[in-house]
Short mmCIF file of C-alpha atoms in Angstrom, two decimals:
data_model
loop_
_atom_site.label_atom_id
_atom_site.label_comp_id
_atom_site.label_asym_id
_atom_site.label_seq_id
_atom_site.Cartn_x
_atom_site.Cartn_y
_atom_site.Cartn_z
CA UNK A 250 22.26 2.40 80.15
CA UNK A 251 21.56 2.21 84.14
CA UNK A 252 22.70 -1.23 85.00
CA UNK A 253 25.23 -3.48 82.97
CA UNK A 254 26.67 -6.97 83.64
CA UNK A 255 29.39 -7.72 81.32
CA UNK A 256 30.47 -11.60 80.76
CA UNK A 257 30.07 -12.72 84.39
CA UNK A 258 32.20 -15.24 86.12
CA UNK A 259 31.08 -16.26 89.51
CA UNK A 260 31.87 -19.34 91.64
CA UNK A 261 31.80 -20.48 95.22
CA UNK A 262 34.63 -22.66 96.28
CA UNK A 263 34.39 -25.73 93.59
CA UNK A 264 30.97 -24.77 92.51
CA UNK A 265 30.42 -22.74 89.59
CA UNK A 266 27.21 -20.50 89.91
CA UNK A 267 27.05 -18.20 86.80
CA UNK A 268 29.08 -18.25 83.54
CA UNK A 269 29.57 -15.78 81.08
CA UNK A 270 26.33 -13.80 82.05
CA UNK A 271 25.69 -10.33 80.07
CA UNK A 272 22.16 -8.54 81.10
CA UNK A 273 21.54 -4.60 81.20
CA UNK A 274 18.74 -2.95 82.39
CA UNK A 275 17.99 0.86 81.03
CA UNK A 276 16.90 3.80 82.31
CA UNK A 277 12.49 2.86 83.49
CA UNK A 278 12.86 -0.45 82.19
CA UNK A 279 11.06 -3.17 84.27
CA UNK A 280 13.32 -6.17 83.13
CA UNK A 281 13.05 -10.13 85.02
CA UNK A 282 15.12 -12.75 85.70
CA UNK A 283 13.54 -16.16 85.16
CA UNK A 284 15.29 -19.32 85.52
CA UNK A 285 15.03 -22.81 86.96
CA UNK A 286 16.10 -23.22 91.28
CA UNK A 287 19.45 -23.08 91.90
CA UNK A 288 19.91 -21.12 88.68
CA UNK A 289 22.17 -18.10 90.20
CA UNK A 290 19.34 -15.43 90.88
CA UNK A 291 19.69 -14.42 94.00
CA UNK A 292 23.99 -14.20 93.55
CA UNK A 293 23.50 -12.13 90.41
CA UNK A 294 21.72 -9.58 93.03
CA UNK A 295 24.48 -10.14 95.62
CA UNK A 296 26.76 -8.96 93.37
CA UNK A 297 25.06 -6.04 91.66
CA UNK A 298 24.03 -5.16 95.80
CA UNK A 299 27.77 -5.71 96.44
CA UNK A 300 27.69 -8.54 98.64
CA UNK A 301 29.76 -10.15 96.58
CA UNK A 302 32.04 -9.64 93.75
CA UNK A 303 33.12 -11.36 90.27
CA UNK A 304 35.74 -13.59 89.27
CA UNK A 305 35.76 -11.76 85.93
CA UNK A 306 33.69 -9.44 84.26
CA UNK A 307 32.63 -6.22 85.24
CA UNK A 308 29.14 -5.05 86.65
CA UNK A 309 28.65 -0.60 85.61
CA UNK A 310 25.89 1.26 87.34
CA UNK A 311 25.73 4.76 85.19
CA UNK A 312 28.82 3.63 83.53
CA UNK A 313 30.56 3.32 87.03
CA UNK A 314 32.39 -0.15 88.25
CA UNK A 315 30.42 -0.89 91.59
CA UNK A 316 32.48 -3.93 92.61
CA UNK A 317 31.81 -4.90 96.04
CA UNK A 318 29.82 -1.48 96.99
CA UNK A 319 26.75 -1.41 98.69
CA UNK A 320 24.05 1.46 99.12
CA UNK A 321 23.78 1.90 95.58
CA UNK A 322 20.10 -0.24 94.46
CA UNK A 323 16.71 -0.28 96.27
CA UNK A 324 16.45 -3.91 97.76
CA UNK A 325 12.87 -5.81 98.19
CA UNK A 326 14.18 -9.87 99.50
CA UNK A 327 11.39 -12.79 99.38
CA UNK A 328 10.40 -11.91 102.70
CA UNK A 329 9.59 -8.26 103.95
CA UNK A 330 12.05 -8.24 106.72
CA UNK A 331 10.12 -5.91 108.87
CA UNK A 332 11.44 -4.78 112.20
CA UNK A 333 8.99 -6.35 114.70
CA UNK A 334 9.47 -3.66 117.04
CA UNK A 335 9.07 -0.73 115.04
CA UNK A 336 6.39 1.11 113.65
CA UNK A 337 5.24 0.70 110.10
CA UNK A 338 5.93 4.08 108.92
CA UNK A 339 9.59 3.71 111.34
CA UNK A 340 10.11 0.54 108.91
CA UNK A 341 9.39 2.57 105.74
CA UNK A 342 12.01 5.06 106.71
CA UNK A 343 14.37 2.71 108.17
CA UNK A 344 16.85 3.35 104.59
CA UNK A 345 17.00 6.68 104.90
CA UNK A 346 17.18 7.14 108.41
CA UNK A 347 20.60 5.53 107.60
CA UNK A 348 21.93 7.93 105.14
CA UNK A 349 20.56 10.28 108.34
CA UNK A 350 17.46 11.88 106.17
CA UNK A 351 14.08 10.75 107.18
CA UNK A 352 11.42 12.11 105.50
CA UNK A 353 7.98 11.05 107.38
CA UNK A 354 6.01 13.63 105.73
CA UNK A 355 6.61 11.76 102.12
CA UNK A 356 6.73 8.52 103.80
CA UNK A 357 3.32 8.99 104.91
CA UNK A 358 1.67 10.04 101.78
CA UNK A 359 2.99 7.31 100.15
CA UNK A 360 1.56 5.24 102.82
CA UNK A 361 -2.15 6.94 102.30
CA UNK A 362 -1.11 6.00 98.12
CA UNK A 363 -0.86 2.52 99.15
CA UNK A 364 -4.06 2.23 101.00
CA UNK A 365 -1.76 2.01 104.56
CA UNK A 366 -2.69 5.25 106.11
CA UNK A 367 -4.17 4.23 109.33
CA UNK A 368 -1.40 1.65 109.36
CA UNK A 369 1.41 3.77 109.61
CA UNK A 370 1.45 3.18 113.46
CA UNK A 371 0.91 -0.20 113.74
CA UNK A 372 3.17 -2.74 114.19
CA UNK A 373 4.38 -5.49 111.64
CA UNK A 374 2.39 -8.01 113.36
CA UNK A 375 -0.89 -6.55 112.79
CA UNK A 376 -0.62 -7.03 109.20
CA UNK A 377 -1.56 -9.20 106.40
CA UNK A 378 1.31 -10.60 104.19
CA UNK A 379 0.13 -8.11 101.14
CA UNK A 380 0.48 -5.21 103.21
CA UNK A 381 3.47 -6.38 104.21
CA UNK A 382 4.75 -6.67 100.62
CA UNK A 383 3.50 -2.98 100.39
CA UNK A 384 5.42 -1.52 103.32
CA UNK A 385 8.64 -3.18 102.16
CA UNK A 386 8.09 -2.00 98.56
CA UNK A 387 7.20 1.48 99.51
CA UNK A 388 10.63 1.44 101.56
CA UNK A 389 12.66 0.49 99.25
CA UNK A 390 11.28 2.71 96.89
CA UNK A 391 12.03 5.40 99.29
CA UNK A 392 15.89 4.38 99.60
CA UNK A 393 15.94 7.02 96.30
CA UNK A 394 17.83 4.78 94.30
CA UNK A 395 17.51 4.35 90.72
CA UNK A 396 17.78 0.96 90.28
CA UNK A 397 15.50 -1.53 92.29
CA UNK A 398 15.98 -5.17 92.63
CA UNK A 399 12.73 -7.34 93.76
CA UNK A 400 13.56 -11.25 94.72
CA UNK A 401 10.67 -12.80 94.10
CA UNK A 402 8.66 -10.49 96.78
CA UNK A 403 5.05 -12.28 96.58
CA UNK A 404 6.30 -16.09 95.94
CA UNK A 405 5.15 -16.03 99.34
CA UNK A 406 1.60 -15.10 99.19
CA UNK A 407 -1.34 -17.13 97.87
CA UNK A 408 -2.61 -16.75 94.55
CA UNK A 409 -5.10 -14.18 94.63
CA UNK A 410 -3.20 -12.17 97.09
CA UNK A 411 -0.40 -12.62 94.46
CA UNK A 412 -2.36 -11.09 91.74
CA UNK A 413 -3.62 -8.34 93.70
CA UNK A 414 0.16 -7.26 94.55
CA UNK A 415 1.12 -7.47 90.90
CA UNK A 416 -2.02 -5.02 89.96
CA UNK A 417 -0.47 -2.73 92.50
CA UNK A 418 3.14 -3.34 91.61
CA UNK A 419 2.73 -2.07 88.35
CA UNK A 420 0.55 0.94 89.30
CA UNK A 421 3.01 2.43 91.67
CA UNK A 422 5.72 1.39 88.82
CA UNK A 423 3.63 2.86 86.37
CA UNK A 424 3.97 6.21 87.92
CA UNK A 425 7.74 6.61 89.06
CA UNK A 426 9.07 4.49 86.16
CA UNK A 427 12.36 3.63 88.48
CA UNK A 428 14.11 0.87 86.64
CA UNK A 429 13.23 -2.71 88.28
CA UNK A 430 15.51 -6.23 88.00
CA UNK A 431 13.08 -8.55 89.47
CA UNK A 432 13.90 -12.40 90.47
CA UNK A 433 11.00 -14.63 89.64
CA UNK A 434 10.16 -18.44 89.28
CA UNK A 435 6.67 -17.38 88.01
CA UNK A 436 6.08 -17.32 84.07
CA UNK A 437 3.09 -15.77 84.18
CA UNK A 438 4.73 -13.25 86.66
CA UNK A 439 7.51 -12.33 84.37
CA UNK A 440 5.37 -11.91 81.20
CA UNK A 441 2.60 -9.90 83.29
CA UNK A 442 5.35 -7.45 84.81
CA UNK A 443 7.84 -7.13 82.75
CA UNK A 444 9.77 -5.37 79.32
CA UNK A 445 11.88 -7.85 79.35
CA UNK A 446 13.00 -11.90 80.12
CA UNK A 447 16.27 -13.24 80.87
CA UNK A 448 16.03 -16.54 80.52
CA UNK A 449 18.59 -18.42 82.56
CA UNK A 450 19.74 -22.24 82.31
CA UNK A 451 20.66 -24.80 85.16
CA UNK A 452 23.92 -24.09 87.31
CA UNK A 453 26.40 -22.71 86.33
CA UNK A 454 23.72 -20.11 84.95
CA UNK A 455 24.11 -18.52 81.29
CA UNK A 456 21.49 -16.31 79.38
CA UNK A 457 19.48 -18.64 77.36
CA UNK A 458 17.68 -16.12 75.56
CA UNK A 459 16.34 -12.86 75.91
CA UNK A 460 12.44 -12.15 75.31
CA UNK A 461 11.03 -9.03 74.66
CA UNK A 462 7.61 -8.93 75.92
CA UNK A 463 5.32 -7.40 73.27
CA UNK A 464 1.80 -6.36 75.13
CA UNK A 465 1.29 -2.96 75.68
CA UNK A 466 1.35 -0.57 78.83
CA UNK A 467 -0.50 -0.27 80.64
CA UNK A 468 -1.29 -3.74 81.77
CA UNK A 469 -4.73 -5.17 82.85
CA UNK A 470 -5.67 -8.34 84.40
CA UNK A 471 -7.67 -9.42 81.25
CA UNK A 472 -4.21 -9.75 79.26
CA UNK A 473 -3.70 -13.54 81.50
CA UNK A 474 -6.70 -14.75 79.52
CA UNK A 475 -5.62 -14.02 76.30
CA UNK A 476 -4.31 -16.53 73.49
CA UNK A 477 -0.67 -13.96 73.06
CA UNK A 478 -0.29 -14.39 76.29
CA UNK A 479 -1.05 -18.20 76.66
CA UNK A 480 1.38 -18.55 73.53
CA UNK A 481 3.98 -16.68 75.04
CA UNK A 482 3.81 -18.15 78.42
CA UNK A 483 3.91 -21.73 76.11
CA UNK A 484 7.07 -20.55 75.06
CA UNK A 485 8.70 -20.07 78.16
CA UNK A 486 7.35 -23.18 79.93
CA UNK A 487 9.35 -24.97 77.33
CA UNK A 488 12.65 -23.41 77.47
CA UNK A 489 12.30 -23.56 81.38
CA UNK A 490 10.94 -27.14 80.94
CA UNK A 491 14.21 -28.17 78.68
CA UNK A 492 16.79 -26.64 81.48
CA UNK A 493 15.33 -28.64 84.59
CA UNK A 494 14.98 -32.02 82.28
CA UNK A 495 18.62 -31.32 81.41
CA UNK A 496 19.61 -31.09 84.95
CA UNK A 497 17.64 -34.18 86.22
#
């Protein structure tokens, strides 16, 4: 097992945020976290990123405690916090360059993978939000960890654009197979993506249920228009549905 939260206690001041919150994530599993706003999300990755640590419970990365360490998980945020005055293939190296290993050969073949090639001098500001999305994928993917967490990474971007990234998402995925936690307030996201569904409830967050996706790999487009996945997404609407009526 890569990644394991065990029976997590977290609050902030007065205000409980998660409660008793057990999730794992193995070795090339693509696994989301789905849950109403204000749910915890984002603090479950501050913790597992080690910007933060529990008030009980213990979070293992290859059976190691990681308590309040950082540098150990590929990190995508919501937005692709690109340096504005640097390069795009500068940005894609930006994690290693920190750990003092730059690799601009294999950072520009992934670049030419992505479609980016004659980007990879151009500056943030000369590109669409999807390519965006790409360069700060393709960086964290480069960090070399084995473990990356995505927070919600195209809630910005309109619908098609959306779709488009998903596609792309899960090729690249498809052929590294690193393990992925990814935060998302998208059902349809979270079936189309992932192996698995945590289900979270209203603050202070517990795991409502878990949900094995059951659709095969690899994933096309056509699988949004089918009745399994309508069903399924059904499902989840209702569980999600139940949480925020509960908290109104």
């Amino acid at each position: 097992m890569l990644l394991k939260m065990d029976h997590i206690e977290k609050s902030f001041g007065t205000t409980q945020v998660l409660h008793d919150i057990s999730i794992h994530v193995e070795e090339g599993e693509f696994v989301a976290l789905l849950g109403p706003s204000g749910s915890g999300k984002s603090t479950i990755f501050n913790l597992i990123g080690g910007m933060a640590t529990p008030d009980e419970g213990t979070i293992s990365l290859n059976d190691k405690i990681i308590h309040g360490q950082k540098g150990l998980i590929g990190y995508m945020p919501q937005q692709p916090s690109l340096f504005p005055w640097r390069t795009v293939i500068e940005n894609v190296v930006l994690m290693q360059e920190l750990s003092g290993k730059p690799n601009y050969e294999e950072a520009s073949e992934w670049l030419e993978k992505v479609g980016l090639r004659e980007f990879k001098k151009s500056f943030p500001i000369e590109l669409s939000g999807g390519m965006k999305q790409r360069v700060a994928f393709i960086r964290a993917l480069l960090s070399k960890q084995n473990l990356l967490c995505l927070d919600e990474p195209f809630s910005a971007l309109d619908e098609f654009t959306r779709i488009e990234m998903q596609k792309w998402l899960l090729s690249v995925w498809e052929e590294n197979r690193k393990s992925v936690l990814f935060v998302t307030h998208s059902i349809e996201e979270a079936i189309f993506l992932a192996d698995r569904i945590y289900i979270l409830t209203k603050r202070p967050a517990t795991i409502k249920e878990e949900i094995k996706v059951p659709f095969a790999r690899p994933r096309e487009e056509s699988l949004l228009n089918t009745n399994e996945f309508f069903q399924l997404k059904q499902k989840l609407f209702n569980m999600l549905k139940d949480e925020i009526e509960v908290g109104e």
